[in-house]
Amino acid sequence: MKILLLGKNGQVGWELQRSLAPLGDLTALDRSTVNDLCGDLADLDALRKTIRLINPQIIVNAAAYTAVDKAESEPELADRVNGRATQVLAEEAAALEAWLVHYSTDYVFNGEGSTPWSETAAVSPVNHYGASKLLGEQAIIASNCKYLIFRTSWVYGARGNNFAKTMLRLAKDRETLSVIADQIGAPTGADLIADVTALAIQHILQRPELAGLYHLAAAGEVSWHGYASHVIDFAKANGEALAVKEIKSIETVAYPTPARRPLNSRLDTQKLRDNFSLHLPDWQSGVTRMLREVLNK
Ligand code: NDP
C-alpha cells in the first residue's frame, strides 16, 4: 500500500513518519521538491502532479499554514494552503479512489459557552486561521473522496516549538509569568495524534463506513495558566534552574493579539472513542512524557 505524507517535519508530521511507517510504502515530503516530487501546498499544480506521480492509496496531510496571528495579515496564503491545496488533495484523492486523512482545529468554533464541541456543533470561526481551516474541511466534504478529518487542539511535540517549551524558556529568565486563564482546552500530543491516525487508518481499510469527521484531543481540560503551572512545577521538581517565582492569571482581554482566540476549546471526543474503540489518555500524562524528553529527565 502506498502512503503519501505531506508536512513531514511539522509536529504531527514528524510523529506520523514513525506511526505510518509500518502500514505501507511511505513517501514523506516537506515543502521542498526532490526528484520531481513537490510537497509545497502553495504550488497547486506541482502538488497535483506529485500526487499523480506517486499514485497513493492513502494521502495524509499534516502540512498547514499554522501561524494563527500572521494569518490575519496573510489571508490569501492561509486560504491557499489550508483551503485550496486541501481541495486539490481531495479532488485527487477522489479521482484515485484514495483515502485522504486531514487535520483541522477547534478554532472552527467561536468558543462560546463551556460545553465541549461535538462534530455536529455549528461552526463559526473568530479568526482567519480558523476560517481557512474550515475552507479545507468543506472542500474535502464536498469532494466525495473517502476521508478522515481529525479536529484537534493545543498540539505539542517534543520536536518543534510549542507553548510548554516557550514557558520553560521564559521561566529561566523571568521571575513573573502572566498566562491566560480563561481559555480552556486540552493539550494534545503530536505522538497521540499520529498513533490514533495509524489505528484509525487500519480500521477504515476494513470498515470504510467509519469515514468522516472526528474530534481528537487528550482527555481532561485545563487553562493555559493551569498548563503553564503544570510545566513549571514539573521542571522545578526535577531540578531545573528557573528564575520564575509567580505565574499570574490574566484574562484574554488583557493580552491582545492580532487574531482573536476562542475561550472554549473543549472538544467532545465520544464519537472517536466509540467508533474506533479507543481510550484517550489525560492531557497530563502526555505533557509529562514530553517534558521528560525535552528536559532529559
Ligand atoms: P506545525 O506548524 O508544527 O507543522 C505544520 C507544517 O506544515 C510545517 O512543517 C510547515 O513547514 C508545513 N507547511 C506550512 N506551509 C506549507 C506549505 N506551503 N507547503 C508545505 N508545507 C507547509 O503544525 P502541527 O503539526 O502542530 O499541526 C498539524 C495539523 O494540526 C495542522 O493541520 C494544524 O492546522 C492542526 N492543528 C494544530 C494545532 C496546534 O496547536 N499546532 C491545533 C489544532 C489543529 P515549515 O516548517 O517549512 O513552515
Tab-separated table of C-alpha atoms and ligand atoms in Angstrom:
chain	number	residue	atom	x	y	z
A	1	MET	CA	0.000	0.000	0.000
A	2	LYS	CA	1.396	3.410	-0.999
A	3	ILE	CA	1.035	6.233	1.523
A	4	LEU	CA	1.846	9.880	0.813
A	5	LEU	CA	2.578	12.054	3.857
A	6	LEU	CA	2.678	15.845	3.423
A	7	GLY	CA	4.205	18.151	6.030
A	8	LYS	CA	6.634	15.524	7.322
A	9	ASN	CA	8.612	17.930	9.530
A	10	GLY	CA	5.783	19.573	11.449
A	11	GLN	CA	4.963	18.429	14.976
A	12	VAL	CA	2.337	15.932	13.805
A	13	GLY	CA	4.121	15.120	10.542
A	14	TRP	CA	7.279	14.134	12.386
A	15	GLU	CA	5.385	11.650	14.560
A	16	LEU	CA	3.445	10.364	11.545
A	17	GLN	CA	6.716	9.404	9.861
A	18	ARG	CA	7.078	6.929	12.728
A	19	SER	CA	3.483	5.733	13.123
A	20	LEU	CA	2.683	5.336	9.398
A	21	ALA	CA	5.910	3.517	8.517
A	22	PRO	CA	4.623	0.023	9.427
A	23	LEU	CA	1.432	0.458	7.391
A	24	GLY	CA	2.916	0.597	3.916
A	25	ASP	CA	5.335	2.153	1.462
A	26	LEU	CA	5.622	5.679	2.827
A	27	THR	CA	6.665	8.714	0.767
A	28	ALA	CA	7.100	11.641	3.153
A	29	LEU	CA	7.507	15.172	1.781
A	30	ASP	CA	8.150	18.609	3.179
A	31	ARG	CA	7.654	21.800	1.167
A	32	SER	CA	10.774	21.272	-0.957
A	33	THR	CA	10.983	19.487	-4.313
A	34	VAL	CA	13.005	16.289	-4.513
A	35	ASN	CA	13.176	14.113	-7.659
A	36	ASP	CA	10.177	15.884	-9.263
A	37	LEU	CA	8.112	15.361	-6.117
A	38	CYS	CA	6.863	18.639	-4.660
A	39	GLY	CA	5.221	18.897	-1.251
A	40	ASP	CA	4.640	22.664	-1.348
A	41	LEU	CA	0.943	23.220	-0.692
A	42	ALA	CA	1.175	26.728	-2.080
A	43	ASP	CA	2.124	25.319	-5.521
A	44	LEU	CA	-1.173	23.759	-6.508
A	45	ASP	CA	-0.151	22.474	-9.958
A	46	ALA	CA	3.031	20.849	-8.687
A	47	LEU	CA	1.078	19.304	-5.818
A	48	ARG	CA	-1.437	17.777	-8.232
A	49	LYS	CA	1.345	16.385	-10.438
A	50	THR	CA	3.123	14.920	-7.416
A	51	ILE	CA	0.027	13.028	-6.279
A	52	ARG	CA	-0.463	11.600	-9.769
A	53	LEU	CA	3.193	10.529	-9.917
A	54	ILE	CA	3.027	8.747	-6.569
A	55	ASN	CA	-0.480	7.334	-7.079
A	56	PRO	CA	-1.054	6.640	-3.357
A	57	GLN	CA	-3.884	4.685	-1.748
A	58	ILE	CA	-3.704	6.986	1.271
A	59	ILE	CA	-2.808	10.681	1.465
A	60	VAL	CA	-2.112	12.039	4.942
A	61	ASN	CA	-1.896	15.817	5.101
A	62	ALA	CA	-0.070	17.151	8.151
A	63	ALA	CA	1.043	20.328	6.347
A	64	ALA	CA	-0.834	23.512	7.123
A	65	TYR	CA	-0.457	27.244	7.474
A	66	THR	CA	-0.468	27.293	11.298
A	67	ALA	CA	0.685	30.858	12.108
A	68	VAL	CA	-2.568	31.959	13.763
A	69	ASP	CA	-1.706	35.645	14.225
A	70	LYS	CA	0.123	36.010	10.909
A	71	ALA	CA	-2.907	34.611	9.056
A	72	GLU	CA	-4.722	37.876	9.836
A	73	SER	CA	-2.255	39.755	7.597
A	74	GLU	CA	-1.666	36.920	5.073
A	75	PRO	CA	-5.214	35.689	4.476
A	76	GLU	CA	-4.627	34.749	0.814
A	77	LEU	CA	-1.690	32.481	1.647
A	78	ALA	CA	-3.562	30.907	4.575
A	79	ASP	CA	-6.554	30.217	2.303
A	80	ARG	CA	-4.342	28.825	-0.433
A	81	VAL	CA	-2.502	26.383	1.840
A	82	ASN	CA	-5.356	25.452	4.195
A	83	GLY	CA	-8.230	25.781	1.720
A	84	ARG	CA	-7.296	25.487	-1.954
A	85	ALA	CA	-4.467	22.980	-1.510
A	86	THR	CA	-6.743	20.815	0.626
A	87	GLN	CA	-9.295	20.978	-2.179
A	88	VAL	CA	-6.630	19.771	-4.641
A	89	LEU	CA	-5.774	16.888	-2.315
A	90	ALA	CA	-9.446	15.967	-2.021
A	91	GLU	CA	-10.057	16.135	-5.790
A	92	GLU	CA	-7.026	13.982	-6.486
A	93	ALA	CA	-7.970	11.517	-3.739
A	94	ALA	CA	-11.472	11.243	-5.226
A	95	ALA	CA	-10.044	10.643	-8.730
A	96	LEU	CA	-7.668	7.947	-7.411
A	97	GLU	CA	-10.275	6.478	-5.036
A	98	ALA	CA	-7.655	7.056	-2.354
A	99	TRP	CA	-8.256	7.943	1.290
A	100	LEU	CA	-7.494	11.475	2.458
A	101	VAL	CA	-6.566	11.916	6.122
A	102	HIS	CA	-6.514	15.553	7.200
A	103	TYR	CA	-6.291	17.641	10.397
A	104	SER	CA	-8.357	20.587	11.458
A	105	THR	CA	-8.862	22.617	14.582
A	106	ASP	CA	-11.189	23.619	17.407
A	107	TYR	CA	-10.693	27.166	16.016
A	108	VAL	CA	-13.547	26.458	13.586
A	109	PHE	CA	-15.789	27.161	16.614
A	110	ASN	CA	-16.486	30.563	18.145
A	111	GLY	CA	-15.552	29.474	21.676
A	112	GLU	CA	-18.796	30.456	23.361
A	113	GLY	CA	-20.153	28.569	26.364
A	114	SER	CA	-18.434	25.785	28.259
A	115	THR	CA	-19.875	22.652	26.642
A	116	PRO	CA	-17.400	20.503	24.723
A	117	TRP	CA	-17.995	20.895	20.983
A	118	SER	CA	-19.380	17.867	19.160
A	119	GLU	CA	-18.727	17.182	15.486
A	120	THR	CA	-22.233	18.403	14.642
A	121	ALA	CA	-21.998	21.713	16.556
A	122	ALA	CA	-22.339	24.851	14.424
A	123	VAL	CA	-19.034	26.275	13.161
A	124	SER	CA	-18.276	29.984	13.271
A	125	PRO	CA	-14.547	30.824	13.344
A	126	VAL	CA	-13.432	34.024	15.071
A	127	ASN	CA	-10.099	34.379	13.262
A	128	HIS	CA	-8.747	33.918	9.750
A	129	TYR	CA	-6.738	30.785	10.542
A	130	GLY	CA	-9.956	29.098	11.721
A	131	ALA	CA	-11.801	30.297	8.633
A	132	SER	CA	-9.070	28.960	6.328
A	133	LYS	CA	-9.093	25.575	8.094
A	134	LEU	CA	-12.867	25.468	7.720
A	135	LEU	CA	-12.467	26.036	3.957
A	136	GLY	CA	-10.278	22.924	3.873
A	137	GLU	CA	-12.845	20.823	5.762
A	138	GLN	CA	-15.639	21.992	3.465
A	139	ALA	CA	-13.612	21.240	0.337
A	140	ILE	CA	-12.963	17.684	1.498
A	141	ILE	CA	-16.587	17.032	2.395
A	142	ALA	CA	-17.783	18.471	-0.934
A	143	SER	CA	-15.304	16.402	-2.971
A	144	ASN	CA	-16.873	12.991	-2.358
A	145	CYS	CA	-13.483	11.484	-1.583
A	146	LYS	CA	-13.096	8.916	1.207
A	147	TYR	CA	-11.819	10.900	4.153
A	148	LEU	CA	-10.949	11.153	7.821
A	149	ILE	CA	-10.755	14.657	9.273
A	150	PHE	CA	-9.441	14.965	12.819
A	151	ARG	CA	-10.126	18.252	14.563
A	152	THR	CA	-7.613	18.632	17.353
A	153	SER	CA	-6.427	21.293	19.802
A	154	TRP	CA	-3.383	22.770	21.549
A	155	VAL	CA	-0.857	20.477	19.831
A	156	TYR	CA	2.611	19.943	21.288
A	157	GLY	CA	5.514	17.666	20.420
A	158	ALA	CA	8.984	17.011	21.762
A	159	ARG	CA	10.166	18.338	18.391
A	160	GLY	CA	9.089	21.786	17.250
A	161	ASN	CA	8.005	24.913	19.040
A	162	ASN	CA	5.085	24.846	21.404
A	163	PHE	CA	3.606	26.590	24.426
A	164	ALA	CA	5.274	24.336	27.027
A	165	LYS	CA	8.743	24.987	25.614
A	166	THR	CA	8.053	28.726	25.466
A	167	MET	CA	7.062	28.689	29.166
A	168	LEU	CA	10.253	26.815	30.087
A	169	ARG	CA	12.352	29.307	28.149
A	170	LEU	CA	10.685	32.360	29.700
A	171	ALA	CA	10.807	30.845	33.193
A	172	LYS	CA	14.613	30.692	33.020
A	173	ASP	CA	14.917	34.499	32.939
A	174	ARG	CA	11.719	35.974	34.361
A	175	GLU	CA	10.512	35.988	37.955
A	176	THR	CA	6.878	36.518	36.926
A	177	LEU	CA	4.933	34.993	34.065
A	178	SER	CA	1.447	36.187	33.105
A	179	VAL	CA	-0.620	33.467	31.468
A	180	ILE	CA	-4.190	33.400	30.173
A	181	ALA	CA	-6.606	31.634	32.491
A	182	ASP	CA	-9.931	31.967	30.649
A	183	GLN	CA	-9.184	29.885	27.542
A	184	ILE	CA	-9.875	26.226	28.247
A	185	GLY	CA	-8.826	23.206	26.203
A	186	ALA	CA	-6.776	20.022	26.223
A	187	PRO	CA	-3.076	19.971	25.286
A	188	THR	CA	-2.769	17.107	22.813
A	189	GLY	CA	0.459	15.329	21.912
A	190	ALA	CA	1.539	15.024	18.293
A	191	ASP	CA	2.541	11.443	19.156
A	192	LEU	CA	-1.008	10.633	20.313
A	193	ILE	CA	-2.479	12.191	17.154
A	194	ALA	CA	-0.104	10.171	14.983
A	195	ASP	CA	-0.805	6.906	16.814
A	196	VAL	CA	-4.576	7.413	16.652
A	197	THR	CA	-4.238	8.228	12.944
A	198	ALA	CA	-2.434	4.946	12.264
A	199	LEU	CA	-5.015	2.967	14.266
A	200	ALA	CA	-7.910	4.700	12.534
A	201	ILE	CA	-6.413	4.016	9.094
A	202	GLN	CA	-6.245	0.309	9.920
A	203	HIS	CA	-9.907	0.413	10.943
A	204	ILE	CA	-11.227	2.284	7.906
A	205	LEU	CA	-9.496	-0.049	5.484
A	206	GLN	CA	-11.640	-2.842	6.966
A	207	ARG	CA	-14.706	-0.706	7.674
A	208	PRO	CA	-14.934	2.218	5.211
A	209	GLU	CA	-18.272	3.253	6.723
A	210	LEU	CA	-16.252	4.746	9.624
A	211	ALA	CA	-15.091	7.570	7.317
A	212	GLY	CA	-15.904	11.079	8.486
A	213	LEU	CA	-15.126	13.972	10.786
A	214	TYR	CA	-13.825	13.277	14.315
A	215	HIS	CA	-12.700	15.262	17.327
A	216	LEU	CA	-9.331	14.066	18.654
A	217	ALA	CA	-7.890	15.528	21.860
A	218	ALA	CA	-6.407	14.245	25.099
A	219	ALA	CA	-8.845	13.712	27.978
A	220	GLY	CA	-9.493	16.357	30.635
A	221	GLU	CA	-9.316	20.126	30.382
A	222	VAL	CA	-7.126	22.956	31.595
A	223	SER	CA	-6.466	26.646	31.014
A	224	TRP	CA	-3.198	27.920	29.544
A	225	HIS	CA	-2.425	29.085	33.080
A	226	GLY	CA	-3.008	25.600	34.508
A	227	TYR	CA	-0.947	24.101	31.689
A	228	ALA	CA	1.940	26.518	32.365
A	229	SER	CA	1.792	25.737	36.100
A	230	HIS	CA	1.982	22.004	35.370
A	231	VAL	CA	5.035	22.536	33.153
A	232	ILE	CA	6.858	24.787	35.634
A	233	ASP	CA	6.025	22.593	38.654
A	234	PHE	CA	7.389	19.547	36.852
A	235	ALA	CA	10.555	21.339	35.776
A	236	LYS	CA	11.205	22.679	39.286
A	237	ALA	CA	10.507	19.301	40.912
A	238	ASN	CA	13.060	17.792	38.551
A	239	GLY	CA	15.847	20.182	39.399
A	240	GLU	CA	15.645	22.717	36.539
A	241	ALA	CA	17.162	26.075	37.498
A	242	LEU	CA	14.290	28.503	36.905
A	243	ALA	CA	14.045	32.168	37.875
A	244	VAL	CA	10.243	32.168	37.915
A	245	LYS	CA	8.559	32.711	41.304
A	246	GLU	CA	4.996	33.550	40.298
A	247	ILE	CA	2.632	32.595	37.476
A	248	LYS	CA	-0.087	35.230	37.295
A	249	SER	CA	-3.545	34.533	35.863
A	250	ILE	CA	-4.671	37.015	33.240
A	251	GLU	CA	-7.775	37.254	31.078
A	252	THR	CA	-7.702	37.103	27.302
A	253	VAL	CA	-8.753	40.766	27.095
A	254	ALA	CA	-5.547	41.730	28.912
A	255	TYR	CA	-3.394	40.096	26.230
A	256	PRO	CA	-4.448	41.475	22.841
A	257	THR	CA	-3.212	39.559	19.794
A	258	PRO	CA	-3.811	40.150	16.055
A	259	ALA	CA	-6.067	37.061	15.951
A	260	ARG	CA	-8.900	36.537	18.427
A	261	ARG	CA	-8.837	33.184	20.234
A	262	PRO	CA	-11.921	31.188	21.241
A	263	LEU	CA	-12.347	30.814	25.027
A	264	ASN	CA	-13.936	27.376	24.903
A	265	SER	CA	-11.653	24.958	23.044
A	266	ARG	CA	-13.127	21.824	24.649
A	267	LEU	CA	-13.684	19.020	22.104
A	268	ASP	CA	-16.109	16.155	22.699
A	269	THR	CA	-14.249	13.004	21.607
A	270	GLN	CA	-17.014	10.462	22.275
A	271	LYS	CA	-17.555	9.638	18.578
A	272	LEU	CA	-13.868	8.843	18.017
A	273	ARG	CA	-13.621	6.716	21.149
A	274	ASP	CA	-16.795	4.773	20.331
A	275	ASN	CA	-16.216	4.190	16.614
A	276	PHE	CA	-12.576	3.152	16.967
A	277	SER	CA	-12.767	1.535	20.454
A	278	LEU	CA	-10.109	3.921	21.702
A	279	HIS	CA	-9.019	5.207	25.078
A	280	LEU	CA	-7.678	8.759	25.092
A	281	PRO	CA	-5.241	9.393	27.974
A	282	ASP	CA	-5.476	12.504	30.152
A	283	TRP	CA	-3.514	15.532	28.954
A	284	GLN	CA	-1.113	15.431	31.927
A	285	SER	CA	0.409	12.055	31.050
A	286	GLY	CA	1.417	13.118	27.544
A	287	VAL	CA	2.714	16.523	28.634
A	288	THR	CA	4.779	14.939	31.413
A	289	ARG	CA	6.262	12.459	28.945
A	290	MET	CA	7.167	15.286	26.540
A	291	LEU	CA	8.773	17.241	29.413
A	292	ARG	CA	10.845	14.228	30.417
A	293	GLU	CA	12.057	14.015	26.842
A	294	VAL	CA	12.902	17.707	26.331
A	295	LEU	CA	14.441	18.100	29.804
A	296	ASN	CA	16.175	14.718	29.570
A	297	LYS	CA	14.783	13.610	32.955
B	1	NDP	P1	3.258	22.650	12.599
B	1	NDP	O1	3.183	24.128	12.442
B	1	NDP	O2	4.177	22.036	13.569
B	1	NDP	O3	3.572	21.999	11.175
B	1	NDP	C1	2.990	22.454	10.003
B	1	NDP	C2	3.864	22.003	8.870
B	1	NDP	O4	3.275	22.490	7.656
B	1	NDP	C3	5.291	22.549	8.955
B	1	NDP	O5	6.207	21.508	8.748
B	1	NDP	C4	5.343	23.557	7.809
B	1	NDP	O6	6.568	23.593	7.166
B	1	NDP	C5	4.337	22.950	6.867
B	1	NDP	N1	3.896	23.926	5.885
B	1	NDP	C6	3.484	25.212	6.067
B	1	NDP	N2	3.207	25.765	4.869
B	1	NDP	C7	3.455	24.822	3.944
B	1	NDP	C8	3.378	24.774	2.537
B	1	NDP	N3	3.012	25.834	1.814
B	1	NDP	N4	3.706	23.624	1.918
B	1	NDP	C9	4.104	22.542	2.601
B	1	NDP	N5	4.230	22.525	3.931
B	1	NDP	C10	3.892	23.647	4.579
B	1	NDP	O7	1.759	22.179	12.833
B	1	NDP	P2	1.208	20.933	13.657
B	1	NDP	O8	1.982	19.713	13.327
B	1	NDP	O9	1.058	21.344	15.057
B	1	NDP	O10	-0.249	20.852	13.015
B	1	NDP	C11	-0.710	19.704	12.297
B	1	NDP	C12	-2.168	19.905	11.953
B	1	NDP	O11	-2.928	20.093	13.147
B	1	NDP	C13	-2.454	21.138	11.086
B	1	NDP	O12	-3.472	20.820	10.172
B	1	NDP	C14	-2.969	22.171	12.065
B	1	NDP	O13	-3.823	23.102	11.443
B	1	NDP	C15	-3.702	21.279	13.046
B	1	NDP	N6	-3.827	21.858	14.381
B	1	NDP	C16	-2.713	22.313	15.048
B	1	NDP	C17	-2.836	22.871	16.305
B	1	NDP	C18	-1.637	23.376	17.049
B	1	NDP	O14	-1.804	23.797	18.208
B	1	NDP	N7	-0.429	23.343	16.486
B	1	NDP	C19	-4.143	22.971	16.978
B	1	NDP	C20	-5.237	22.427	16.213
B	1	NDP	C21	-5.060	21.892	14.965
B	1	NDP	P3	7.657	24.716	7.505
B	1	NDP	O15	8.222	24.324	8.840
B	1	NDP	O16	8.608	24.586	6.369
B	1	NDP	O17	6.920	26.021	7.550
